[in-house]
PDB file of C-alpha atoms in Angstrom:
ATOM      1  CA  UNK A   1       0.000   0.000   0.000  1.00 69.00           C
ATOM      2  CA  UNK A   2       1.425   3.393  -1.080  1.00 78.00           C
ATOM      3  CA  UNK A   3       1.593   6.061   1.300  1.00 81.00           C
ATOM      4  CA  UNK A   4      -0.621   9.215   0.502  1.00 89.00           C
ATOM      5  CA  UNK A   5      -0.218  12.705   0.727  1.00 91.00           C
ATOM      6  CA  UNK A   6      -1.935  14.990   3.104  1.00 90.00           C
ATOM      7  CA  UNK A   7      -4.589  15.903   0.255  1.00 94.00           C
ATOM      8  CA  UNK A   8      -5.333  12.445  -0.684  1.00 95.00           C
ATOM      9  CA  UNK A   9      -5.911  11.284   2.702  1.00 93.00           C
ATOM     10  CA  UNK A  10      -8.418  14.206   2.835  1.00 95.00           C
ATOM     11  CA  UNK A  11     -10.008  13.002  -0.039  1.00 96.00           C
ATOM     12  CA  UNK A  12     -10.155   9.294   0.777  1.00 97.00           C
ATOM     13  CA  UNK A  13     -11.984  10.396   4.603  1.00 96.00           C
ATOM     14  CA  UNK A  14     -14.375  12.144   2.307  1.00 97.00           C
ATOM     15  CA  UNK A  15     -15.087   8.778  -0.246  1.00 98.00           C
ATOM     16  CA  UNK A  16     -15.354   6.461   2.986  1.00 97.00           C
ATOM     17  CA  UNK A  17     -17.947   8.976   4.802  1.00 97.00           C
ATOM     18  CA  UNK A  18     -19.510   9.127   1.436  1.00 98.00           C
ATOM     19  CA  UNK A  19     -19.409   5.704   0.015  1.00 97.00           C
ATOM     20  CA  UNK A  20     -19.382   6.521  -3.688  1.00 97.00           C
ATOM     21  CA  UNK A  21     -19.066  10.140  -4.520  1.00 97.00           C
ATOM     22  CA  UNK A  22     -19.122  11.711  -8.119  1.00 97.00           C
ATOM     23  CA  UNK A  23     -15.749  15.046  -8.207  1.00 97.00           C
ATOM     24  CA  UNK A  24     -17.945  17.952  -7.622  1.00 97.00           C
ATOM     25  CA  UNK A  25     -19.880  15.498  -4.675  1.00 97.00           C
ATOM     26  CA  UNK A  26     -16.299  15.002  -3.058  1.00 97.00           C
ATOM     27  CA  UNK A  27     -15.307  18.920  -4.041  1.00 96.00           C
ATOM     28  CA  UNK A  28     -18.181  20.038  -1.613  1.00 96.00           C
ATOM     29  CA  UNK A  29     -17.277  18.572   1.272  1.00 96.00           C
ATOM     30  CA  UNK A  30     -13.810  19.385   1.274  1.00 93.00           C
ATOM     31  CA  UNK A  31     -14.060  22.698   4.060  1.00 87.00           C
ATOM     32  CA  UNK A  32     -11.089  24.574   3.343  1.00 86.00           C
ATOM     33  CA  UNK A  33      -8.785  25.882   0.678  1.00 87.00           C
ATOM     34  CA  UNK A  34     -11.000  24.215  -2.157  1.00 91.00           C
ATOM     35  CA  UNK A  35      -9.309  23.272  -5.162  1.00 92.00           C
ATOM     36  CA  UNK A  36     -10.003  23.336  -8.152  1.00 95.00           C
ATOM     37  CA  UNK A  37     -12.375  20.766 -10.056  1.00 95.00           C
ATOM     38  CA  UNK A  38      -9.480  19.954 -12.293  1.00 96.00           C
ATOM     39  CA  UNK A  39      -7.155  19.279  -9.675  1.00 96.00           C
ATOM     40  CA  UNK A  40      -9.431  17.474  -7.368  1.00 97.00           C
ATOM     41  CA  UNK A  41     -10.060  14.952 -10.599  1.00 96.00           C
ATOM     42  CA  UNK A  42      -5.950  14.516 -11.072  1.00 97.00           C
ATOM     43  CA  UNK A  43      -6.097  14.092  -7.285  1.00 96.00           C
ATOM     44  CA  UNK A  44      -8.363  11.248  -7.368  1.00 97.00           C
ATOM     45  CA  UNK A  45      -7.226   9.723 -10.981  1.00 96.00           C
ATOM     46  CA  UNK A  46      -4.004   9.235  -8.560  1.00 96.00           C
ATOM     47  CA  UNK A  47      -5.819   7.528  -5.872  1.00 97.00           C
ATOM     48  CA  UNK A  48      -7.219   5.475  -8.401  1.00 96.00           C
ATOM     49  CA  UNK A  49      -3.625   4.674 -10.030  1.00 95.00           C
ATOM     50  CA  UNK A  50      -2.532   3.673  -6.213  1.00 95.00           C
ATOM     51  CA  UNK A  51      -5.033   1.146  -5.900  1.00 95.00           C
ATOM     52  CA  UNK A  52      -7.057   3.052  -3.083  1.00 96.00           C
ATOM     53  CA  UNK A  53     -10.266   3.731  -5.338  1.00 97.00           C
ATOM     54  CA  UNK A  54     -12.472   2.847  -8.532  1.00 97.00           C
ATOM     55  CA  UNK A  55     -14.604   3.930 -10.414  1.00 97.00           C
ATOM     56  CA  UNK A  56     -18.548   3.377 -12.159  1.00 96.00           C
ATOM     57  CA  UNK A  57     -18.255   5.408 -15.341  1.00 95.00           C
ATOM     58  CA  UNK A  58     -22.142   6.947 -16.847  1.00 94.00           C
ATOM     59  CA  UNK A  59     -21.134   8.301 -19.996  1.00 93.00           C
ATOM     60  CA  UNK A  60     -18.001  10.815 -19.671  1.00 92.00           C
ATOM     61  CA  UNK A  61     -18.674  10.917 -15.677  1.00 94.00           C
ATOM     62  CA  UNK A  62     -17.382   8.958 -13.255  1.00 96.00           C
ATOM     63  CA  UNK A  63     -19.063   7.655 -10.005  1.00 97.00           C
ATOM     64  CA  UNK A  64     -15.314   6.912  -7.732  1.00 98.00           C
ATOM     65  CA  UNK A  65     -15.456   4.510  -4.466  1.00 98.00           C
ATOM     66  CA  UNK A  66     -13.360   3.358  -2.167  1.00 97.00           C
ATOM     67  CA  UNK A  67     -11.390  -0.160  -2.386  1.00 97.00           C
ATOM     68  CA  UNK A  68      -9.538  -0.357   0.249  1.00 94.00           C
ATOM     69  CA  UNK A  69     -11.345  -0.122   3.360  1.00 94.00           C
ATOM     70  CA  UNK A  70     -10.680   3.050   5.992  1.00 94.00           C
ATOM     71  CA  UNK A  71      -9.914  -0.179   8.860  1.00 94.00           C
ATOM     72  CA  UNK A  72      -6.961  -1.278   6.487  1.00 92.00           C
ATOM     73  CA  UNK A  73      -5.765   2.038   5.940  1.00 91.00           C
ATOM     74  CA  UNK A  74      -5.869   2.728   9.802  1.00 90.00           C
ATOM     75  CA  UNK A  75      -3.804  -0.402  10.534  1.00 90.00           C
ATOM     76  CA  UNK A  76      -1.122   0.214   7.896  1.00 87.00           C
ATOM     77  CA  UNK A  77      -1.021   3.969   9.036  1.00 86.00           C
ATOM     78  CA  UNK A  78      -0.640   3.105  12.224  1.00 88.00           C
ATOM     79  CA  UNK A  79       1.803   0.254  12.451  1.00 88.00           C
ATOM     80  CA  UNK A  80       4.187   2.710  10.087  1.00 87.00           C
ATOM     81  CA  UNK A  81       3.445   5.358  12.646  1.00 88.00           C
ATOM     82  CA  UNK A  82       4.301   3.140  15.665  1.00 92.00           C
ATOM     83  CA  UNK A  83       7.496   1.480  13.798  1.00 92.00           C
ATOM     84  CA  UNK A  84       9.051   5.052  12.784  1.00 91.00           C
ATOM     85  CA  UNK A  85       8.408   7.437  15.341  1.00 92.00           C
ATOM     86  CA  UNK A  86       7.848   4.859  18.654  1.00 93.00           C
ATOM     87  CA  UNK A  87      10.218   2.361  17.608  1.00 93.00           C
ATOM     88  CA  UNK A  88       7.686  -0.312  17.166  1.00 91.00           C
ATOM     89  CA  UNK A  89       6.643   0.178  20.851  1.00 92.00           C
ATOM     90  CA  UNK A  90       2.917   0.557  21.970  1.00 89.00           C
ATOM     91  CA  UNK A  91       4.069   1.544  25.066  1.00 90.00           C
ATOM     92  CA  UNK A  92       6.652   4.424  24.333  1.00 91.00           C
ATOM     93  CA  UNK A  93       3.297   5.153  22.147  1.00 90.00           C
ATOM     94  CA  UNK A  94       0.810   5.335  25.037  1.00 89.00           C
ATOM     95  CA  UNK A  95       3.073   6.833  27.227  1.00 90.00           C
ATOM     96  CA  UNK A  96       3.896   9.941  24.611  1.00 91.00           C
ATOM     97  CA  UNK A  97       0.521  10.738  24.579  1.00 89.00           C
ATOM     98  CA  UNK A  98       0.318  10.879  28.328  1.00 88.00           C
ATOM     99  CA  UNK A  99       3.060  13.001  28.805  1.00 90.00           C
ATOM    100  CA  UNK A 100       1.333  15.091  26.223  1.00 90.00           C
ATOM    101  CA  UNK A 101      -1.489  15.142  28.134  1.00 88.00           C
ATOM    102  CA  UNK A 102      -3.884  13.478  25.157  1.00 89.00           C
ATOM    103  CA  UNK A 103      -4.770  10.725  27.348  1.00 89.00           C
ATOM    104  CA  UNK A 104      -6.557  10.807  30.924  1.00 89.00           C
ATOM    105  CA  UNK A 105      -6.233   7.812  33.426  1.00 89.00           C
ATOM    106  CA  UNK A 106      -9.472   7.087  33.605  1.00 92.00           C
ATOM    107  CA  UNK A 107      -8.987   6.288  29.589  1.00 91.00           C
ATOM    108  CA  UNK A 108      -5.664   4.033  30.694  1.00 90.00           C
ATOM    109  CA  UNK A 109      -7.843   2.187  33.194  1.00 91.00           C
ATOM    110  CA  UNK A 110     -10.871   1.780  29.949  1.00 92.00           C
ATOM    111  CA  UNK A 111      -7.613   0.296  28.105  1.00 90.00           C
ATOM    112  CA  UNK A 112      -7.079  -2.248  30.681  1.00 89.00           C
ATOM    113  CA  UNK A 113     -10.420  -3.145  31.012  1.00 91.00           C
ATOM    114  CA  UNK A 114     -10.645  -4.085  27.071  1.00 91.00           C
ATOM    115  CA  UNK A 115      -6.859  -6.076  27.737  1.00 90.00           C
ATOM    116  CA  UNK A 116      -8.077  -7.650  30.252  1.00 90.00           C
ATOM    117  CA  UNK A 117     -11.440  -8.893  28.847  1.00 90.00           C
ATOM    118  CA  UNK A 118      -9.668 -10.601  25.872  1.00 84.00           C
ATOM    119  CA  UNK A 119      -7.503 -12.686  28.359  1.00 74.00           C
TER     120      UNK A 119
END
């Protein structure tokens, strides 16, 4: 699985939410700094060149949904996440974001709970 950029991942939260979206249906959620129809279409030609989406095609339009599915993105983002900047430790993971402050005990002690009920 290729990694994306920043934009495509923006685009691909939009086709999961959406399902199946047609350019100008994925071009009005996007909130912020809209781009252009043209470049929105190159963006997701790309996706579809990565593997990550496909396409129904009604004449000269195209209908684009996702392929791979947002769970295996989230695992293969976050094992590459975990393996570069924690060095493949869930715990050096879980305690950065306590130090940060992102992460309450009471949400450590829901953790455990779930650990503990798959034993």
């Amino acid at each position: 699985m290729q990694k994306l950029t920043n934009k495509e991942e923006e685009v691909m939260q939009i086709l999961w939410k959406l399902k199946k979206a047609f350019v100008k249906e994925v071009l009005a959620e996007i909130t912020e700094e809209k781009p252009h129809y043209n470049t929105l279409s190159t963006i997701i030609r790309n996706l579809e060149e990565k593997g990550f989406v496909s396409y129904n095609a009604y004449g000269n339009t195209h209908q684009y949904f996702p392929i791979i599915s947002i769970e295996d993105y989230r695992k293969r983002f976050m094992n590459t996440a975990i393996d570069n900047y924690f060095n493949s430790s869930y715990k050096n993971m879980v305690s950065f974001f306590a130090e940060e402050n992102k992460i309450s005990a009471d949400e450590l002690r829901e953790i455990l709970a779930i650990i503990e009920q798959k034993k």
